[in-house]
CSV table of N, CA and C in Angstrom, one decimal:
chain,number,residue,atom,x,y,z
A,1261,MET,N,18.6,15.4,6.5
A,1261,MET,CA,17.4,15.9,6.1
A,1261,MET,C,17.5,16.7,4.8
A,1262,MET,N,18.5,17.5,4.7
A,1262,MET,CA,18.7,18.3,3.5
A,1262,MET,C,19.0,17.4,2.3
A,1263,VAL,N,19.7,16.3,2.5
A,1263,VAL,CA,19.9,15.4,1.4
A,1263,VAL,C,18.6,14.8,0.8
A,1264,THR,N,17.7,14.4,1.8
A,1264,THR,CA,16.4,13.9,1.4
A,1264,THR,C,15.6,14.9,0.6
A,1265,LEU,N,15.6,16.2,1.1
A,1265,LEU,CA,14.8,17.2,0.4
A,1265,LEU,C,15.4,17.5,-0.9
A,1266,THR,N,16.7,17.5,-1.0
A,1266,THR,CA,17.4,17.8,-2.3
A,1266,THR,C,17.0,16.7,-3.3
A,1267,GLU,N,17.1,15.4,-2.9
A,1267,GLU,CA,16.7,14.3,-3.7
A,1267,GLU,C,15.2,14.4,-4.2
A,1268,LEU,N,14.4,14.7,-3.3
A,1268,LEU,CA,12.9,14.8,-3.6
A,1268,LEU,C,12.6,16.0,-4.5
A,1269,ALA,N,13.5,17.0,-4.5
A,1269,ALA,CA,13.3,18.1,-5.4
A,1269,ALA,C,13.6,17.8,-6.8
A,1270,LYS,N,14.3,16.7,-7.1
A,1270,LYS,CA,14.6,16.4,-8.5
A,1270,LYS,C,13.4,15.8,-9.2
A,1271,PRO,N,13.1,16.4,-10.3
A,1271,PRO,CA,11.9,15.9,-11.0
A,1271,PRO,C,11.9,14.4,-11.3
A,1272,GLU,N,13.1,13.8,-11.6
A,1272,GLU,CA,13.1,12.4,-11.9
A,1272,GLU,C,12.8,11.5,-10.7
A,1273,THR,N,13.2,12.0,-9.5
A,1273,THR,CA,12.9,11.3,-8.3
A,1273,THR,C,11.4,11.2,-8.1
A,1274,PHE,N,10.8,12.4,-8.2
A,1274,PHE,CA,9.3,12.5,-7.9
A,1274,PHE,C,8.6,11.7,-9.0
A,1275,ASP,N,9.0,11.8,-10.3
A,1275,ASP,CA,8.4,11.0,-11.3
A,1275,ASP,C,8.5,9.5,-11.1
A,1276,ALA,N,9.6,9.1,-10.6
A,1276,ALA,CA,9.8,7.6,-10.4
A,1276,ALA,C,8.9,7.2,-9.2
A,1277,LEU,N,8.8,8.0,-8.1
A,1277,LEU,CA,7.9,7.7,-7.0
A,1277,LEU,C,6.5,7.6,-7.5
A,1278,THR,N,6.1,8.5,-8.4
A,1278,THR,CA,4.7,8.6,-8.9
A,1278,THR,C,4.5,7.3,-9.7
A,1279,THR,N,5.4,7.0,-10.6
A,1279,THR,CA,5.2,5.8,-11.5
A,1279,THR,C,5.1,4.5,-10.7
A,1280,GLN,N,6.1,4.3,-9.8
A,1280,GLN,CA,6.1,3.1,-9.1
A,1280,GLN,C,5.0,3.0,-8.0
A,1281,GLY,N,4.6,4.2,-7.5
A,1281,GLY,CA,3.5,4.2,-6.5
A,1281,GLY,C,2.2,3.9,-7.2
A,1282,ASN,N,2.0,4.4,-8.4
A,1282,ASN,CA,0.8,4.0,-9.1
A,1282,ASN,C,0.7,2.5,-9.4
A,1283,ARG,N,1.9,2.0,-9.9
A,1283,ARG,CA,2.0,0.6,-10.2
A,1283,ARG,C,1.7,-0.3,-8.9
A,1284,LEU,N,2.2,0.2,-7.8
A,1284,LEU,CA,2.0,-0.6,-6.6
A,1284,LEU,C,0.5,-0.5,-6.1
A,1285,LYS,N,-0.1,0.7,-6.1
A,1285,LYS,CA,-1.5,0.9,-5.8
A,1285,LYS,C,-2.4,0.0,-6.7
A,1286,GLU,N,-2.2,0.1,-8.0
A,1286,GLU,CA,-3.0,-0.7,-8.9
A,1286,GLU,C,-2.8,-2.2,-8.7
A,1287,GLY,N,-1.5,-2.6,-8.5
A,1287,GLY,CA,-1.2,-4.0,-8.3
A,1287,GLY,C,-1.8,-4.6,-7.1
A,1288,ILE,N,-1.8,-3.8,-6.0
A,1288,ILE,CA,-2.4,-4.3,-4.7
A,1288,ILE,C,-3.9,-4.4,-4.9
A,1289,ALA,N,-4.5,-3.4,-5.5
A,1289,ALA,CA,-6.0,-3.4,-5.7
A,1289,ALA,C,-6.4,-4.6,-6.6
A,1290,ARG,N,-5.6,-4.8,-7.6
A,1290,ARG,CA,-5.9,-5.9,-8.5
A,1290,ARG,C,-5.8,-7.3,-7.8
A,1291,ALA,N,-4.6,-7.4,-7.1
A,1291,ALA,CA,-4.4,-8.7,-6.4
A,1291,ALA,C,-5.4,-9.0,-5.4
A,1292,LEU,N,-5.9,-8.0,-4.6
A,1292,LEU,CA,-6.9,-8.2,-3.6
A,1292,LEU,C,-8.2,-8.5,-4.3
A,1293,ALA,N,-8.6,-7.8,-5.4
A,1293,ALA,CA,-9.8,-8.1,-6.1
A,1293,ALA,C,-9.8,-9.5,-6.7
A,1294,ASP,N,-8.7,-9.9,-7.3
A,1294,ASP,CA,-8.6,-11.2,-7.8
A,1294,ASP,C,-8.8,-12.3,-6.8
A,1295,ALA,N,-8.4,-12.0,-5.6
A,1295,ALA,CA,-8.5,-13.0,-4.5
A,1295,ALA,C,-9.9,-12.9,-3.8
A,1296,GLY,N,-10.7,-12.0,-4.2
A,1296,GLY,CA,-12.0,-11.8,-3.7
A,1296,GLY,C,-12.1,-11.1,-2.4
A,1297,VAL,N,-11.0,-10.3,-2.1
A,1297,VAL,CA,-10.9,-9.5,-0.9
A,1297,VAL,C,-11.5,-8.1,-1.2
A,1298,GLN,N,-12.6,-7.7,-0.5
A,1298,GLN,CA,-13.2,-6.4,-0.6
A,1298,GLN,C,-12.2,-5.4,0.1
A,1299,ALA,N,-11.7,-4.4,-0.7
A,1299,ALA,CA,-10.8,-3.5,-0.2
A,1299,ALA,C,-10.8,-2.2,-1.0
A,1300,ARG,N,-10.4,-1.1,-0.4
A,1300,ARG,CA,-10.1,0.1,-1.2
A,1300,ARG,C,-8.7,0.5,-1.0
A,1301,VAL,N,-8.1,0.9,-2.1
A,1301,VAL,CA,-6.7,1.4,-2.1
A,1301,VAL,C,-6.8,2.9,-2.5
A,1302,GLU,N,-6.6,3.8,-1.6
A,1302,GLU,CA,-6.8,5.2,-1.8
A,1302,GLU,C,-5.6,6.1,-1.4
A,1303,GLY,N,-5.5,7.2,-2.1
A,1303,GLY,CA,-4.4,8.1,-1.7
A,1303,GLY,C,-3.6,8.5,-2.9
A,1304,PHE,N,-2.4,9.1,-2.6
A,1304,PHE,CA,-1.5,9.5,-3.6
A,1304,PHE,C,-0.5,8.4,-3.9
A,1305,PRO,N,0.1,8.4,-5.1
A,1305,PRO,CA,1.1,7.4,-5.4
A,1305,PRO,C,2.2,7.2,-4.4
A,1306,GLN,N,2.6,8.3,-3.8
A,1306,GLN,CA,3.7,8.3,-2.8
A,1306,GLN,C,3.3,7.8,-1.4
A,1307,VAL,N,2.1,8.0,-1.1
A,1307,VAL,CA,1.6,7.5,0.2
A,1307,VAL,C,0.1,7.2,0.1
A,1308,PHE,N,-0.3,6.0,0.4
A,1308,PHE,CA,-1.7,5.6,0.2
A,1308,PHE,C,-2.2,4.7,1.3
A,1309,HIS,N,-3.4,4.4,1.3
A,1309,HIS,CA,-4.0,3.6,2.4
A,1309,HIS,C,-4.8,2.4,1.8
A,1310,VAL,N,-4.6,1.3,2.5
A,1310,VAL,CA,-5.4,0.1,2.1
A,1310,VAL,C,-6.3,-0.3,3.2
A,1311,GLY,N,-7.6,-0.3,2.9
A,1311,GLY,CA,-8.6,-0.7,3.9
A,1311,GLY,C,-9.4,-1.9,3.5
A,1312,PHE,N,-9.4,-2.9,4.3
A,1312,PHE,CA,-10.2,-4.1,4.0
A,1312,PHE,C,-11.7,-3.9,4.4
A,1313,GLY,N,-12.5,-4.5,3.6
A,1313,GLY,CA,-14.0,-4.5,4.0
A,1313,GLY,C,-14.6,-3.1,3.7
A,1314,VAL,N,-13.9,-2.3,3.0
A,1314,VAL,CA,-14.3,-0.9,2.7
A,1314,VAL,C,-15.0,-0.8,1.4
A,1315,GLU,N,-16.2,-0.3,1.3
A,1315,GLU,CA,-16.9,-0.2,0.0
A,1315,GLU,C,-16.9,1.3,-0.4
A,1316,ASP,N,-17.1,2.2,0.5
A,1316,ASP,CA,-17.2,3.6,0.2
A,1316,ASP,C,-15.9,4.3,0.4
A,1317,PRO,N,-15.7,5.5,-0.2
A,1317,PRO,CA,-14.4,6.2,0.1
A,1317,PRO,C,-14.4,6.6,1.5
A,1318,VAL,N,-13.1,6.5,2.0
A,1318,VAL,CA,-12.9,6.9,3.4
A,1318,VAL,C,-12.6,8.4,3.4
A,1319,THR,N,-13.4,9.2,4.0
A,1319,THR,CA,-13.3,10.7,4.0
A,1319,THR,C,-13.0,11.3,5.4
A,1320,ASP,N,-13.3,10.5,6.4
A,1320,ASP,CA,-13.1,11.0,7.8
A,1320,ASP,C,-13.0,9.8,8.7
A,1321,TYR,N,-12.8,10.2,10.0
A,1321,TYR,CA,-12.7,9.1,11.0
A,1321,TYR,C,-13.8,8.2,11.0
A,1322,ARG,N,-15.0,8.7,11.0
A,1322,ARG,CA,-16.2,7.9,11.1
A,1322,ARG,C,-16.3,6.9,9.9
A,1323,SER,N,-16.0,7.3,8.7
A,1323,SER,CA,-16.1,6.4,7.6
A,1323,SER,C,-14.9,5.4,7.6
A,1324,SER,N,-13.8,5.7,8.4
A,1324,SER,CA,-12.7,4.8,8.5
A,1324,SER,C,-13.1,3.6,9.4
A,1325,LEU,N,-14.1,3.7,10.2
A,1325,LEU,CA,-14.5,2.7,11.1
A,1325,LEU,C,-15.1,1.4,10.4
A,1326,GLN,N,-15.4,1.6,9.1
A,1326,GLN,CA,-16.0,0.5,8.4
A,1326,GLN,C,-15.0,-0.6,8.0
A,1327,ALA,N,-13.7,-0.3,8.2
A,1327,ALA,CA,-12.6,-1.2,7.8
A,1327,ALA,C,-12.5,-2.4,8.7
A,1328,ASP,N,-12.2,-3.5,8.2
A,1328,ASP,CA,-12.0,-4.8,8.9
A,1328,ASP,C,-10.5,-4.8,9.4
A,1329,LYS,N,-10.2,-4.1,10.5
A,1329,LYS,CA,-8.8,-4.0,10.9
A,1329,LYS,C,-8.2,-5.3,11.3
A,1330,ALA,N,-9.0,-6.2,12.0
A,1330,ALA,CA,-8.4,-7.5,12.4
A,1330,ALA,C,-7.9,-8.3,11.2
A,1331,ARG,N,-8.7,-8.3,10.1
A,1331,ARG,CA,-8.3,-9.1,8.9
A,1331,ARG,C,-7.1,-8.4,8.3
A,1332,TYR,N,-7.1,-7.1,8.3
A,1332,TYR,CA,-5.9,-6.4,7.7
A,1332,TYR,C,-4.6,-6.7,8.5
A,1333,ILE,N,-4.7,-6.7,9.8
A,1333,ILE,CA,-3.6,-7.0,10.6
A,1333,ILE,C,-3.0,-8.4,10.3
A,1334,ARG,N,-4.0,-9.4,10.2
A,1334,ARG,CA,-3.5,-10.7,9.8
A,1334,ARG,C,-2.8,-10.7,8.4
A,1335,PHE,N,-3.3,-9.9,7.5
A,1335,PHE,CA,-2.7,-9.7,6.2
A,1335,PHE,C,-1.3,-9.2,6.3
A,1336,THR,N,-1.1,-8.1,7.1
A,1336,THR,CA,0.2,-7.6,7.3
A,1336,THR,C,1.2,-8.5,8.0
A,1337,GLU,N,0.7,-9.3,8.9
A,1337,GLU,CA,1.5,-10.3,9.6
A,1337,GLU,C,2.0,-11.4,8.6
A,1338,ALA,N,1.1,-11.8,7.7
A,1338,ALA,CA,1.5,-12.8,6.7
A,1338,ALA,C,2.5,-12.2,5.7
A,1339,LEU,N,2.3,-10.9,5.3
A,1339,LEU,CA,3.2,-10.2,4.4
A,1339,LEU,C,4.6,-10.2,5.0
A,1340,HIS,N,4.7,-10.0,6.3
A,1340,HIS,CA,6.0,-10.0,6.9
A,1340,HIS,C,6.8,-11.2,6.6
A,1341,TYR,N,6.2,-12.4,6.6
A,1341,TYR,CA,6.8,-13.6,6.3
A,1341,TYR,C,7.2,-13.8,4.9
A,1342,LYS,N,6.7,-12.9,4.0
A,1342,LYS,CA,7.0,-12.9,2.6
A,1342,LYS,C,8.1,-11.8,2.3
A,1343,GLY,N,8.5,-11.1,3.4
A,1343,GLY,CA,9.6,-10.1,3.2
A,1343,GLY,C,9.1,-8.7,3.0
A,1344,VAL,N,7.8,-8.5,3.2
A,1344,VAL,CA,7.2,-7.2,3.0
A,1344,VAL,C,6.7,-6.6,4.3
A,1345,ARG,N,7.2,-5.4,4.6
A,1345,ARG,CA,6.8,-4.7,5.8
A,1345,ARG,C,5.7,-3.8,5.5
A,1346,ALA,N,4.5,-4.1,6.0
A,1346,ALA,CA,3.3,-3.2,5.8
A,1346,ALA,C,2.8,-2.8,7.2
A,1347,LEU,N,2.5,-1.5,7.3
A,1347,LEU,CA,2.0,-1.0,8.6
A,1347,LEU,C,0.6,-1.5,8.9
A,1348,GLU,N,0.4,-1.9,10.1
A,1348,GLU,CA,-0.9,-2.4,10.5
A,1348,GLU,C,-2.1,-1.4,10.4
A,1349,ARG,N,-1.7,-0.1,10.4
A,1349,ARG,CA,-2.8,0.9,10.3
A,1349,ARG,C,-3.2,1.1,8.8
A,1350,GLY,N,-2.6,0.5,7.9
A,1350,GLY,CA,-3.1,0.6,6.5
A,1350,GLY,C,-2.3,1.5,5.6
A,1351,ALA,N,-1.4,2.3,6.2
A,1351,ALA,CA,-0.7,3.3,5.4
A,1351,ALA,C,0.5,2.6,4.7
A,1352,TRP,N,0.7,3.0,3.4
A,1352,TRP,CA,1.8,2.5,2.6
A,1352,TRP,C,2.6,3.7,2.1
A,1353,PHE,N,3.9,3.6,2.2
A,1353,PHE,CA,4.8,4.7,1.8
A,1353,PHE,C,5.8,4.3,0.8
A,1354,MET,N,5.9,5.1,-0.3
A,1354,MET,CA,6.9,4.8,-1.3
A,1354,MET,C,8.2,5.4,-0.9
A,1355,SER,N,9.3,4.8,-1.4
A,1355,SER,CA,10.7,5.3,-1.3
A,1355,SER,C,11.3,5.4,-2.6
A,1356,SER,N,12.3,6.2,-2.7
A,1356,SER,CA,13.1,6.2,-4.0
A,1356,SER,C,13.9,4.9,-4.2
A,1357,THR,N,14.0,4.1,-3.2
A,1357,THR,CA,14.7,2.8,-3.4
A,1357,THR,C,13.7,1.7,-3.8
A,1358,HIS,N,12.4,2.0,-3.9
A,1358,HIS,CA,11.5,1.1,-4.4
A,1358,HIS,C,11.5,1.0,-6.0
A,1359,THR,N,12.2,0.1,-6.5
A,1359,THR,CA,12.4,0.0,-7.9
A,1359,THR,C,11.2,-0.8,-8.5
A,1360,ALA,N,11.2,-0.9,-9.8
A,1360,ALA,CA,10.1,-1.8,-10.5
A,1360,ALA,C,10.2,-3.2,-10.0
A,1361,ASP,N,11.4,-3.7,-9.8
A,1361,ASP,CA,11.5,-5.1,-9.3
A,1361,ASP,C,11.0,-5.2,-7.9
A,1362,VAL,N,11.2,-4.3,-7.0
A,1362,VAL,CA,10.7,-4.3,-5.6
A,1362,VAL,C,9.2,-4.2,-5.7
A,1363,VAL,N,8.6,-3.4,-6.5
A,1363,VAL,CA,7.2,-3.3,-6.7
A,1363,VAL,C,6.6,-4.6,-7.1
A,1364,ASP,N,7.2,-5.2,-8.1
A,1364,ASP,CA,6.7,-6.5,-8.7
A,1364,ASP,C,6.7,-7.5,-7.6
A,1365,GLU,N,7.8,-7.6,-6.8
A,1365,GLU,CA,7.9,-8.6,-5.7
A,1365,GLU,C,6.9,-8.4,-4.7
A,1366,THR,N,6.6,-7.1,-4.4
A,1366,THR,CA,5.6,-6.7,-3.4
A,1366,THR,C,4.2,-7.1,-3.9
A,1367,ILE,N,3.9,-6.9,-5.1
A,1367,ILE,CA,2.6,-7.3,-5.7
A,1367,ILE,C,2.4,-8.8,-5.6
A,1368,GLU,N,3.5,-9.5,-6.0
A,1368,GLU,CA,3.4,-11.0,-5.9
A,1368,GLU,C,3.1,-11.5,-4.5
A,1369,ALA,N,3.8,-10.8,-3.5
A,1369,ALA,CA,3.6,-11.2,-2.1
A,1369,ALA,C,2.1,-10.9,-1.7
A,1370,VAL,N,1.6,-9.8,-2.1
A,1370,VAL,CA,0.3,-9.4,-1.8
A,1370,VAL,C,-0.7,-10.4,-2.4
A,1371,ALA,N,-0.5,-10.7,-3.6
A,1371,ALA,CA,-1.4,-11.7,-4.3
A,1371,ALA,C,-1.4,-13.0,-3.6
A,1372,ALA,N,-0.2,-13.5,-3.2
A,1372,ALA,CA,-0.1,-14.8,-2.5
A,1372,ALA,C,-0.8,-14.8,-1.1
A,1373,VAL,N,-0.5,-13.7,-0.4
A,1373,VAL,CA,-1.1,-13.6,0.9
A,1373,VAL,C,-2.6,-13.4,0.9
A,1374,ALA,N,-3.1,-12.6,-0.1
A,1374,ALA,CA,-4.5,-12.4,-0.3
A,1374,ALA,C,-5.3,-13.7,-0.5
A,1375,LYS,N,-4.7,-14.6,-1.2
A,1375,LYS,CA,-5.3,-15.9,-1.4
A,1375,LYS,C,-5.4,-16.7,-0.1
A,1376,GLU,N,-4.4,-16.5,0.8
A,1376,GLU,CA,-4.3,-17.3,2.0
A,1376,GLU,C,-5.3,-16.8,3.0
A,1377,ILE,N,-5.6,-15.5,3.1
A,1377,ILE,CA,-6.4,-15.0,4.1
A,1377,ILE,C,-7.9,-15.1,3.7
């Protein structure tokens, strides 16, 4: 635990998480939009949420009910076969091991799966 906190306290680690997280968020949003999937990608660069079928910002539990959870689960299942582990609840977490190459590969997988679903 202390090693993790020490690593996260380094400005370069947090900067890299922010940079790669923003790239991933924007790439996911673009890939979904290009495939005609209505979705919102919201949150911080280090942890964010992807909601299918969502038009308005999700601000509370009630507004989260507008999401198409069944379609999103099918999306995460298909991503799994492309080597991407995404949580069925829509939360995405960045890690210091997520390099630019990993982000690029993830965006490519999202784009491919978005066209399939």
